[in-house]
mmCIF file of C-alpha atoms in Angstrom:
data_model
loop_
_atom_site.group_PDB
_atom_site.id
_atom_site.type_symbol
_atom_site.label_atom_id
_atom_site.label_comp_id
_atom_site.label_asym_id
_atom_site.label_seq_id
_atom_site.Cartn_x
_atom_site.Cartn_y
_atom_site.Cartn_z
ATOM 1 C CA UNK P 27 -13.584 -14.031 -9.819
ATOM 2 C CA UNK P 28 -10.723 -13.926 -12.498
ATOM 3 C CA UNK P 29 -13.641 -13.474 -14.891
ATOM 4 C CA UNK P 30 -14.761 -10.134 -13.076
ATOM 5 C CA UNK P 31 -11.244 -8.695 -12.795
ATOM 6 C CA UNK P 32 -10.366 -9.542 -16.491
ATOM 7 C CA UNK P 33 -13.847 -7.479 -17.132
ATOM 8 C CA UNK P 34 -12.472 -4.718 -15.500
ATOM 9 C CA UNK P 35 -9.271 -4.726 -16.307
ATOM 10 C CA UNK P 36 -10.550 -4.602 -20.459
ATOM 11 C CA UNK P 37 -12.739 -2.032 -20.005
ATOM 12 C CA UNK P 38 -11.774 -0.004 -17.764
ATOM 13 C CA UNK P 39 -8.448 1.181 -19.029
ATOM 14 C CA UNK P 40 -8.787 4.417 -17.600
ATOM 15 C CA UNK P 41 -8.988 3.500 -13.890
ATOM 16 C CA UNK P 42 -5.977 4.310 -11.664
ATOM 17 C CA UNK P 43 -7.108 3.309 -7.557
ATOM 18 C CA UNK P 44 -8.229 -0.741 -6.939
ATOM 19 C CA UNK P 45 -8.967 -1.660 -3.709
ATOM 20 C CA UNK P 46 -9.241 -5.058 -3.455
ATOM 21 C CA UNK P 47 -8.242 -5.855 0.124
ATOM 22 C CA UNK P 48 -9.159 -9.198 1.704
ATOM 23 C CA UNK P 49 -10.841 -11.016 -1.540
ATOM 24 C CA UNK P 50 -9.969 -14.096 -1.014
ATOM 25 C CA UNK P 51 -10.754 -15.468 -4.588
ATOM 26 C CA UNK P 52 -7.870 -12.897 -6.294
ATOM 27 C CA UNK P 53 -5.357 -15.132 -7.851
ATOM 28 C CA UNK P 54 -1.952 -14.112 -9.899
ATOM 29 C CA UNK P 55 -3.820 -14.134 -13.118
ATOM 30 C CA UNK P 56 -5.650 -11.087 -11.981
ATOM 31 C CA UNK P 57 -2.826 -9.124 -10.376
ATOM 32 C CA UNK P 58 -1.119 -9.932 -13.963
ATOM 33 C CA UNK P 59 -4.556 -9.432 -15.712
ATOM 34 C CA UNK P 60 -4.667 -5.704 -13.881
ATOM 35 C CA UNK P 61 -0.975 -4.879 -14.386
ATOM 36 C CA UNK P 62 -1.187 -5.530 -17.929
ATOM 37 C CA UNK P 63 -4.486 -4.156 -19.112
ATOM 38 C CA UNK P 64 -5.400 -1.306 -16.423
ATOM 39 C CA UNK P 65 -1.644 1.235 -18.044
ATOM 40 C CA UNK P 66 -2.829 4.397 -15.878
ATOM 41 C CA UNK P 67 -3.288 2.246 -12.936
ATOM 42 C CA UNK P 68 -1.189 3.807 -9.814
ATOM 43 C CA UNK P 69 -2.481 2.399 -6.548
ATOM 44 C CA UNK P 70 -3.840 -1.244 -5.767
ATOM 45 C CA UNK P 71 -4.189 -3.016 -2.670
ATOM 46 C CA UNK P 72 -4.152 -6.394 -2.206
ATOM 47 C CA UNK P 73 -4.086 -7.260 1.223
ATOM 48 C CA UNK P 74 -4.944 -10.164 3.030
ATOM 49 C CA UNK P 75 -5.567 -11.862 -0.724
ATOM 50 C CA UNK P 76 -4.008 -14.593 0.363
ATOM 51 C CA UNK P 77 -4.373 -16.350 -3.149
ATOM 52 C CA UNK P 78 -1.557 -13.479 -5.048
ATOM 53 C CA UNK P 79 1.625 -15.121 -4.200
ATOM 54 C CA UNK P 80 4.980 -13.000 -4.332
ATOM 55 C CA UNK P 81 5.968 -13.670 -7.358
ATOM 56 C CA UNK P 82 3.394 -12.098 -9.138
ATOM 57 C CA UNK P 83 3.686 -8.951 -6.478
ATOM 58 C CA UNK P 84 7.148 -9.159 -7.919
ATOM 59 C CA UNK P 85 6.332 -9.074 -11.369
ATOM 60 C CA UNK P 86 3.983 -5.731 -10.848
ATOM 61 C CA UNK P 87 5.247 -2.098 -12.003
ATOM 62 C CA UNK P 88 7.603 -0.436 -10.267
ATOM 63 C CA UNK P 89 5.398 2.630 -10.697
ATOM 64 C CA UNK P 90 2.755 0.622 -9.056
ATOM 65 C CA UNK P 91 1.892 1.820 -5.314
ATOM 66 C CA UNK P 92 0.608 -1.406 -3.120
ATOM 67 C CA UNK P 93 -1.075 -1.240 -0.560
#
C-alpha cells in the first residue's frame, strides 16, 4: 500500500481531499508522503487506520484538517 500511496502523492499534486478511513495498511510513511508531497491537501481522513501512530499525526501540518 505504501507504494500506491507514494504514487498518488507524487502524481496527484493538486489533491485536496483524501479519505483513507479504515485502510489497515496505511502507515506513518504513507502519511508523511502525503503531507510532504500533496501541498494542496486540506482534508485527510485517517479514522481506523490503526498503523498510523500519534507521532505521525503530530507531524501533519496545522493547515491539514483531519477527520
